[in-house]
Amino acid sequence: MALSAVDLLRNIILDTVRNTARGEWKLLVLDEDSKKLVDAVVKEDDILQENVTNIEQIEHKRPLNQSMDAIYLLSPQPHIVDCLMADFERRRYRRSYLIWTSLLPAELRGRIDSSASGREQIAQLRVLNVNFFPRESHLVTFRDPWSFPTLFHPACNNLVRKHMEDLSQKIVSVCVSLGEYPIIRYHRPRNPLHEAAVLCSHLARFVQEELDQYAQFHADFPPPSPRPRGVLIITDRSMDLFAPLVHEFTYQSMVYDLLPLNDGDRTFYKTILNPGEVSQEEKEMEIGESDKIWVQNRHLHMKDLLEKLVNDFNKFRAQHPQFAESSESASSINNIKDMLAGLPQFQEGKEAYSLHLNMAQECMNIFQKCGLSEIATVEQSLATGLDEDYRKPKNLADQVVRLLDDDSVRSPDRLRLIMEYILYRDGVFPSDTQKLIAHAGLPTQDSEVIQNLELLGARVEKPMKDTKPTPQPLFGRKQAPSQGEEDLSLSRFDPAMKPMLEEVIRSSLDQSIFPFTKPQLDATDNLATQDNISQASLRSAKPTWARTRPSAMEPRQRIIVFMAGGATYSESKACYDVSQTSMKDVFLATTHMITPSLFLRQVGDLSVDRRRLHLPADRPKPKAPAHLFEKEPQPGSGPAAQRPGGLPAPPQPPTAAINSMNIGSNGAVNGSAGKHQLPTPPTIEQPANPGKLVKKDKEKEAKEKKKHHFFSSSKK
């Protein structure tokens, strides 16, 4: 998969900086939100190499720099526009190039357009459409965990429309950045029970309108491409409630489920390096796209991971003579740790392998200590509706109760088991729920977590005489693996994401459950994509019988899945797996990534008072800092010395300055060059040849720019 969302956004930002005020030295001005976006994909040094002398933040105190142009890369928020207007009034920079991360609301655009000082200073104003955060090459998030309560909490209904408008703009940003004008489909639940069942249909309509409007005002969108037209599928967390509950045993899923990570804008894990040695230290190490071992191994099943880490270490050892000193084979994790401890000369590789060996070992320790093998055996039957022999399971209630009695099973795992059992049974009698909670020794408030599943479309309680037929699974039951296929009994469950994508590729996805936003047009176009008709003009498309290139060399169709309310790492892995097997590029976009513990907490929060959620919409609106509107101090000015009685002290004669003063031939005052330089009086006389003056001015300006660059580079 050559295309990476991380590289895509990095290139967009760097190309924008490079081509704005091209050839000129300039400043880059960010705000708090846009800085997070830039920091997620671009290193500061890469920006400074693009004729940028400094990177500033608009909310911070900054010096006037009226001889320098500024590129503003800003998020379209009212208080950020206030900061910008303060800069215009102060004429902080010479010229301003305004670039917004997403569409600027009309009222904010009107404020800028009506500013006389702004019109004089603005050299360019445009929208970049980059309001998203690539977390991995094919995983994009909006870093918005508050989306879940906003969409599903009953007290947040008045926030839903505005939130979906914001989501639609971010989804359009992803599509525009990828150069895709996709066919849009959305999840429409069969026999819905919850109020939020209409969420996907409304969001899909908003996205369709935003995309159509963008295409209407941008004649170059979508860019011509031989690639088949993309597909955008909009769904939400309620489509699959098992995925955030079931224990997954791939490396990434286990790490995020079991280990105490510091997971913010970046992810860190605290580990012990060089244990038992003088150089032993506790270090917080980052886990991300720059970690090659992590990227290569994060989707491996744990049983394969341990073997691969050993093999990779042996290869690493063979490639360096220093590793060959010991003839002992790296046949176990403990052997590898011992060998790593003796190789200080390869600190970076040593720390990277130590990190992943420690994390893998800790995952396996928890797996064994907490009885996850026994839990997973029951979970797989509950989630798939099939036992290990792919038959209808028997005595699941007894197996669940037996696990609830097991002291090694942790309380969160007991709650997950009860929720999975209720989902499997499509509801139980209310008294049975209370019995299960009491038997598990869980606090009574956990019953609210279970009850809140109804807000996501699950049936938690059913009457004594239930005539409702058993609901059919969204997709067919998984078939037993054919002979020769590997069958992992503890990993039989696939999140609904995987069969959904497979059916999209086969053009067999049920249109009654996943309808099109434009049924007649898109249904025809969807068939056309199977014959590789591109999103360019049909007349430019090559007939299928005339194709001579092998399929592996053809441009890969792109499928974008957006999941509102959070996605799991197992669903992310499903997208990568389908990409590899289908020769498509599948991108997962979501509001935020969820782990089992976060999911339990957020579901529980659906019944708490909204005021306790501290939603961004309920917080005081951010304001521009007061210092931006304070009068700029004049050069040399300071607080006046006061005499007793409050009268200002008389000015002191500048004897020291006069003694050190020399008037040079160029009018510069020695002794003040590092502080306040006297201004050069303006030249009134008009030259005989204006062209020569222009040339001299340009040469002088070029020298000043080189001077600025020199000082900025030495500043670091």
XYZ file of N, CA, C and O in Angstrom, residues 36-163:
512
model
N -1.290 21.383 16.653
C -1.402 19.944 16.893
C -1.474 19.188 15.573
O -0.881 18.122 15.417
N -2.203 19.746 14.622
C -2.344 19.107 13.315
C -0.994 19.035 12.596
O -0.612 17.992 12.060
N -0.264 20.150 12.612
C 1.039 20.187 11.943
C 2.033 19.276 12.660
O 2.767 18.507 12.026
N 2.057 19.343 13.993
C 3.006 18.527 14.753
C 2.767 17.036 14.561
O 3.685 16.229 14.732
N 1.532 16.651 14.206
C 1.206 15.234 14.049
C 1.925 14.609 12.859
O 2.159 13.394 12.845
N 2.296 15.427 11.859
C 2.847 14.839 10.631
C 4.139 15.488 10.149
O 4.830 14.920 9.298
N 4.479 16.679 10.660
C 5.627 17.414 10.129
C 6.581 17.774 11.271
O 6.138 18.185 12.344
N 7.874 17.631 11.018
C 8.881 18.074 11.974
C 9.160 19.562 11.758
O 9.125 20.060 10.632
N 9.454 20.251 12.838
C 9.698 21.687 12.757
C 10.864 22.004 11.826
O 10.826 22.973 11.068
N 11.907 21.169 11.854
C 13.074 21.423 10.995
C 12.700 21.367 9.517
O 13.255 22.112 8.701
N 11.758 20.480 9.152
C 11.334 20.394 7.751
C 10.647 21.681 7.308
O 10.787 22.104 6.153
N 9.910 22.310 8.209
C 9.239 23.572 7.874
C 10.260 24.694 7.758
O 10.205 25.514 6.825
N 11.218 24.741 8.675
C 12.206 25.823 8.664
C 13.098 25.772 7.425
O 13.714 26.779 7.067
N 13.161 24.620 6.766
C 13.949 24.521 5.539
C 13.230 25.107 4.330
O 13.812 25.203 3.261
N 11.976 25.495 4.499
C 11.186 26.041 3.384
C 11.119 27.565 3.453
O 10.048 28.173 3.328
N 12.262 28.221 3.665
C 12.353 29.687 3.742
C 11.507 30.258 4.878
O 10.971 31.365 4.770
N 11.370 29.494 5.953
C 10.625 29.962 7.124
C 11.631 30.295 8.217
O 12.434 29.448 8.608
N 11.606 31.552 8.690
C 12.577 31.973 9.700
C 12.159 31.592 11.102
O 13.007 31.410 11.978
N 10.856 31.464 11.347
C 10.400 31.136 12.696
C 8.956 30.640 12.628
O 8.212 30.957 11.696
N 8.571 29.841 13.624
C 7.193 29.366 13.757
C 6.627 29.960 15.036
O 7.195 29.765 16.120
N 5.538 30.705 14.925
C 4.950 31.379 16.069
C 3.526 30.880 16.294
O 2.912 30.289 15.396
N 3.008 31.120 17.493
C 1.629 30.752 17.818
C 0.837 32.023 18.057
O 1.251 32.889 18.844
N -0.305 32.127 17.428
C -1.041 33.386 17.379
C -1.535 33.814 18.753
O -1.697 35.009 19.019
N -1.763 32.863 19.665
C -2.239 33.231 20.996
C -1.111 33.748 21.891
O -1.387 34.335 22.941
N 0.140 33.537 21.499
C 1.271 33.921 22.342
C 1.717 35.356 22.060
O 1.384 35.936 21.019
N 2.505 35.905 22.994
C 3.104 37.220 22.767
C 4.173 37.094 21.696
O 5.017 36.197 21.757
N 4.128 37.999 20.731
C 5.070 37.952 19.604
C 5.563 39.359 19.303
O 4.819 40.322 19.464
N 6.789 39.483 18.848
C 7.286 40.821 18.499
C 6.713 41.279 17.158
O 6.342 40.467 16.315
N 6.646 42.596 16.993
C 6.295 43.140 15.680
C 7.383 42.772 14.682
O 8.568 42.806 15.006
N 6.989 42.452 13.463
C 7.961 42.115 12.424
C 7.411 42.621 11.092
O 7.009 41.852 10.224
N 7.376 43.927 10.972
C 6.697 44.559 9.843
C 7.487 44.506 8.545
O 7.002 44.962 7.514
N 8.683 43.929 8.594
C 9.453 43.765 7.353
C 9.358 42.341 6.809
O 10.001 42.020 5.819
N 8.552 41.506 7.455
C 8.487 40.090 7.100
C 7.049 39.699 6.756
O 6.093 40.159 7.387
N 6.905 38.841 5.750
C 5.598 38.274 5.420
C 5.283 37.132 6.375
O 6.184 36.495 6.925
N 3.984 36.865 6.547
C 3.561 35.795 7.451
C 2.540 34.905 6.765
O 1.618 35.393 6.105
N 2.720 33.590 6.914
C 1.714 32.614 6.502
C 0.948 32.207 7.752
O 1.527 31.700 8.707
N -0.338 32.477 7.751
C -1.191 32.040 8.851
C -1.862 30.725 8.445
O -2.579 30.666 7.453
N -1.609 29.676 9.214
C -2.339 28.415 9.036
C -3.191 28.248 10.288
O -2.699 27.868 11.355
N -4.484 28.524 10.159
C -5.345 28.689 11.325
C -6.600 27.835 11.234
O -7.051 27.479 10.143
N -7.153 27.531 12.403
C -8.445 26.845 12.475
C -9.548 27.893 12.532
O -9.407 28.918 13.205
N -10.661 27.687 11.849
C -11.705 28.720 11.730
C -12.575 28.806 12.986
O -13.692 28.284 13.025
N -12.062 29.469 14.018
C -12.792 29.645 15.261
C -12.913 31.133 15.572
O -12.014 31.917 15.240
N -13.998 31.546 16.242
C -14.195 32.983 16.499
C -13.037 33.637 17.241
O -12.609 34.746 16.880
N -12.506 32.981 18.284
C -11.440 33.637 19.046
C -10.136 33.704 18.245
O -9.318 34.610 18.479
N -9.951 32.783 17.301
C -8.763 32.859 16.445
C -8.896 34.027 15.465
O -7.919 34.728 15.177
N -10.103 34.259 14.966
C -10.327 35.434 14.110
C -10.105 36.709 14.914
O -9.573 37.698 14.386
N -10.493 36.729 16.189
C -10.200 37.890 17.045
C -8.698 38.136 17.132
O -8.242 39.289 17.044
N -7.930 37.077 17.315
C -6.470 37.211 17.355
C -5.939 37.772 16.039
O -5.047 38.639 16.022
N -6.491 37.275 14.952
C -6.053 37.725 13.623
C -6.365 39.202 13.419
O -5.523 39.958 12.905
N -7.552 39.634 13.830
C -7.925 41.040 13.665
C -7.007 41.937 14.500
O -6.672 43.049 14.084
N -6.600 41.461 15.673
C -5.663 42.239 16.491
C -4.330 42.400 15.769
O -3.703 43.471 15.822
N -3.878 41.358 15.087
C -2.640 41.461 14.301
C -2.788 42.478 13.174
O -1.861 43.248 12.892
N -3.946 42.470 12.518
C -4.167 43.418 11.427
C -4.155 44.855 11.939
O -3.562 45.748 11.321
N -4.820 45.099 13.065
C -4.877 46.459 13.611
C -3.483 46.948 13.991
O -3.179 48.135 13.876
N -2.653 46.028 14.425
C -1.308 46.385 14.855
C -0.318 46.376 13.695
O 0.809 46.812 13.853
N -0.752 45.874 12.551
C 0.137 45.707 11.387
C 1.410 44.972 11.816
O 2.539 45.434 11.629
N 1.169 43.786 12.387
C 2.277 43.031 12.976
C 3.265 42.551 11.919
O 4.473 42.482 12.160
N 2.757 42.180 10.728
C 3.620 41.698 9.655
C 3.391 42.542 8.402
O 2.431 43.310 8.310
N 4.260 42.355 7.433
C 4.162 43.150 6.208
C 2.958 42.722 5.375
O 2.065 43.516 5.106
N 2.926 41.450 4.988
C 1.791 40.899 4.244
C 1.360 39.602 4.900
O 2.170 38.905 5.508
N 0.085 39.283 4.749
C -0.469 38.101 5.415
C -1.079 37.165 4.390
O -1.908 37.588 3.566
N -0.691 35.917 4.460
C -1.258 34.866 3.623
C -2.118 33.987 4.538
O -1.593 33.257 5.381
N -3.432 34.079 4.389
C -4.355 33.381 5.285
C -4.743 32.029 4.697
O -5.284 31.956 3.592
N -4.471 30.974 5.444
C -4.828 29.622 5.027
C -5.572 28.972 6.188
O -5.059 28.905 7.312
N -6.781 28.508 5.920
C -7.630 27.922 6.954
C -7.642 26.404 6.814
O -7.664 25.869 5.709
N -7.644 25.723 7.941
C -7.611 24.256 7.897
C -8.928 23.670 7.406
O -8.959 22.533 6.939
N -10.025 24.416 7.533
C -11.320 23.981 7.002
C -12.145 25.218 6.676
O -11.695 26.355 6.887
N -13.336 25.001 6.180
C -14.172 26.088 5.670
C -14.441 27.133 6.738
O -14.833 26.815 7.864
N -14.237 28.394 6.379
C -14.460 29.510 7.282
C -15.937 29.885 7.266
O -16.497 30.165 6.204
N -16.625 29.874 8.421
C -18.044 30.256 8.445
C -18.262 31.653 7.874
O -17.390 32.527 7.969
N -19.440 31.871 7.301
C -19.728 33.116 6.592
C -19.587 34.338 7.497
O -19.071 35.385 7.076
N -20.033 34.216 8.769
C -19.968 35.390 9.645
C -18.527 35.762 9.971
O -18.190 36.955 10.089
N -17.642 34.766 10.089
C -16.235 35.060 10.342
C -15.561 35.611 9.093
O -14.734 36.530 9.175
N -15.919 35.074 7.937
C -15.363 35.606 6.678
C -15.799 37.054 6.476
O -15.023 37.900 6.025
N -17.048 37.352 6.872
C -17.540 38.729 6.741
C -16.752 39.703 7.600
O -16.486 40.841 7.185
N -16.351 39.266 8.795
C -15.560 40.139 9.668
C -14.216 40.477 9.024
O -13.754 41.626 9.080
N -13.607 39.477 8.413
C -12.303 39.709 7.784
C -12.451 40.602 6.559
O -11.669 41.539 6.344
N -13.467 40.328 5.741
C -13.666 41.112 4.520
C -13.975 42.573 4.821
O -13.647 43.468 4.019
N -14.632 42.848 5.952
C -15.023 44.224 6.273
C -13.919 44.999 6.973
O -14.096 46.175 7.298
N -12.787 44.361 7.231
C -11.682 45.033 7.913
C -10.820 45.779 6.900
O -10.237 45.169 5.996
N -10.750 47.121 7.044
C -9.949 47.928 6.112
C -8.471 47.577 6.230
O -7.771 47.414 5.224
N -7.985 47.441 7.466
C -6.571 47.095 7.641
C -6.286 45.688 7.133
O -5.211 45.412 6.593
N -7.277 44.789 7.278
C -7.106 43.438 6.766
C -6.997 43.423 5.258
O -6.143 42.720 4.688
N -7.838 44.181 4.582
C -7.796 44.210 3.108
C -6.460 44.736 2.608
O -5.971 44.318 1.557
N -5.859 45.639 3.349
C -4.572 46.191 2.925
C -3.434 45.174 3.086
O -2.471 45.207 2.323
N -3.563 44.283 4.069
C -2.443 43.393 4.396
C -2.596 41.983 3.841
O -1.602 41.267 3.710
N -3.823 41.550 3.545
C -4.033 40.175 3.091
C -3.563 40.024 1.650
O -4.055 40.698 0.739
N -2.611 39.141 1.438
C -2.117 38.861 0.091
C -2.824 37.655 -0.516
O -2.877 37.509 -1.741
N -3.359 36.769 0.339
C -4.031 35.561 -0.151
C -4.924 35.021 0.958
O -4.591 35.125 2.138
N -6.060 34.439 0.562
C -6.956 33.782 1.525
C -7.520 32.544 0.854
O -8.122 32.626 -0.211
N -7.311 31.373 1.480
C -7.846 30.148 0.915
C -8.031 29.088 2.004
O -7.555 29.249 3.132
N -8.728 28.022 1.633
C -9.018 26.927 2.550
C -8.222 25.709 2.104
O -8.202 25.363 0.920
N -7.578 25.044 3.065
C -6.712 23.907 2.740
C -7.424 22.562 2.886
O -7.034 21.575 2.275
N -8.485 22.496 3.717
C -9.227 21.246 3.954
C -8.316 20.133 4.482
O -8.143 19.091 3.858
N -7.755 20.372 5.653
C -6.864 19.369 6.267
C -7.214 19.155 7.738
O -6.343 18.838 8.546
N -8.476 19.291 8.086
C -8.869 19.234 9.496
C -9.080 17.790 9.953
O -10.189 17.376 10.277
N -7.994 17.013 9.944
C -8.036 15.635 10.420
C -6.632 15.211 10.821
O -5.651 15.877 10.484
N -6.547 14.102 11.564
C -5.266 13.660 12.111
C -4.962 12.237 11.641
O -5.578 11.291 12.118
N -4.040 12.069 10.701
C -3.633 10.705 10.325
C -2.884 10.055 11.481
O -1.861 10.558 11.940
N -3.410 8.937 11.958
C -2.760 8.229 13.061
C -1.836 7.151 12.529
O -0.788 6.867 13.105
N -2.230 6.543 11.424
C -1.427 5.536 10.739
C -1.572 5.777 9.245
O -2.300 6.666 8.808
N -0.899 4.949 8.453
C -0.922 5.157 7.007
C -2.337 5.092 6.439
O -2.682 5.827 5.520
N -3.203 4.225 7.014
C -4.568 4.087 6.521
C -5.603 4.259 7.626
O -6.708 3.732 7.550
N -5.222 5.007 8.649
C -6.122 5.268 9.772
C -6.111 6.757 10.090
O -5.060 7.332 10.371
N -7.298 7.368 10.043
C -7.456 8.800 10.284
C -8.437 8.993 11.433
O -9.490 8.339 11.467
N -8.098 9.865 12.373
C -9.027 10.186 13.453
C -9.251 11.693 13.501
O -8.488 12.475 12.930
N -10.326 12.079 14.200
C -10.612 13.499 14.416
C -10.260 13.924 15.843
O -10.526 15.065 16.223
N -9.730 13.005 16.635
C -9.367 13.272 18.031
C -10.540 13.907 18.782
O -10.395 14.934 19.459
N -11.695 13.281 18.679
C -12.912 13.848 19.263
C -13.651 12.786 20.080
O -14.700 12.286 19.657
N -13.137 12.423 21.260
C -13.836 11.423 22.074
C -15.187 11.903 22.574
O -16.025 11.091 22.980
N -15.433 13.220 22.566
C -16.726 13.753 23.005
C -17.815 13.499 21.978
O -18.985 13.739 22.242
N -17.426 13.011 20.805
C -18.429 12.709 19.786
C -19.389 11.624 20.258
O -20.581 11.663 19.949
N -18.885 10.655 21.011
C -19.731 9.542 21.461
C -20.897 10.031 22.327
O -22.057 9.751 22.015
N -20.661 10.770 23.426
C -21.811 11.262 24.187
C -22.657 12.263 23.414
O -23.885 12.309 23.594
N -22.040 13.055 22.558
C -22.818 14.018 21.780
C -23.831 13.316 20.893
O -24.975 13.773 20.745
N -23.440 12.199 20.314
C -24.325 11.489 19.388
C -25.328 10.586 20.091
O -26.429 10.368 19.569
N -24.975 10.047 21.253
C -25.820 9.011 21.855
C -26.434 9.383 23.210
O -27.323 8.672 23.668
N -25.964 10.435 23.858
C -26.538 10.811 25.154
C -27.893 11.480 24.930
O -28.000 12.419 24.135
N -28.944 11.026 25.639
C -30.291 11.595 25.407
C -30.372 13.098 25.666
O -31.198 13.779 25.045
N -29.519 13.621 26.545
C -29.592 15.044 26.875
C -28.825 15.924 25.897
O -28.807 17.150 26.056
N -28.201 15.329 24.889
C -27.381 16.097 23.937
C -28.062 16.265 22.583
O -27.388 16.599 21.596
N -29.364 16.032 22.512
C -30.050 16.100 21.216
C -29.893 17.455 20.542
O -29.820 17.541 19.311
N -29.833 18.532 21.345
C -29.724 19.867 20.743
C -28.338 20.129 20.154
O -28.148 21.114 19.437
N -27.372 19.246 20.431
C -26.013 19.425 19.903
C -25.768 18.607 18.641
O -24.768 18.822 17.954
N -26.674 17.663 18.335
C -26.378 16.666 17.305
C -26.245 17.297 15.928
O -25.300 16.993 15.183
N -27.151 18.186 15.555
C -27.107 18.735 14.195
C -25.804 19.494 13.946
O -25.141 19.281 12.929
N -25.441 20.392 14.873
C -24.198 21.152 14.698
C -22.996 20.205 14.657
O -22.068 20.391 13.857
N -23.032 19.172 15.497
C -21.910 18.228 15.521
C -21.805 17.468 14.201
O -20.699 17.261 13.683
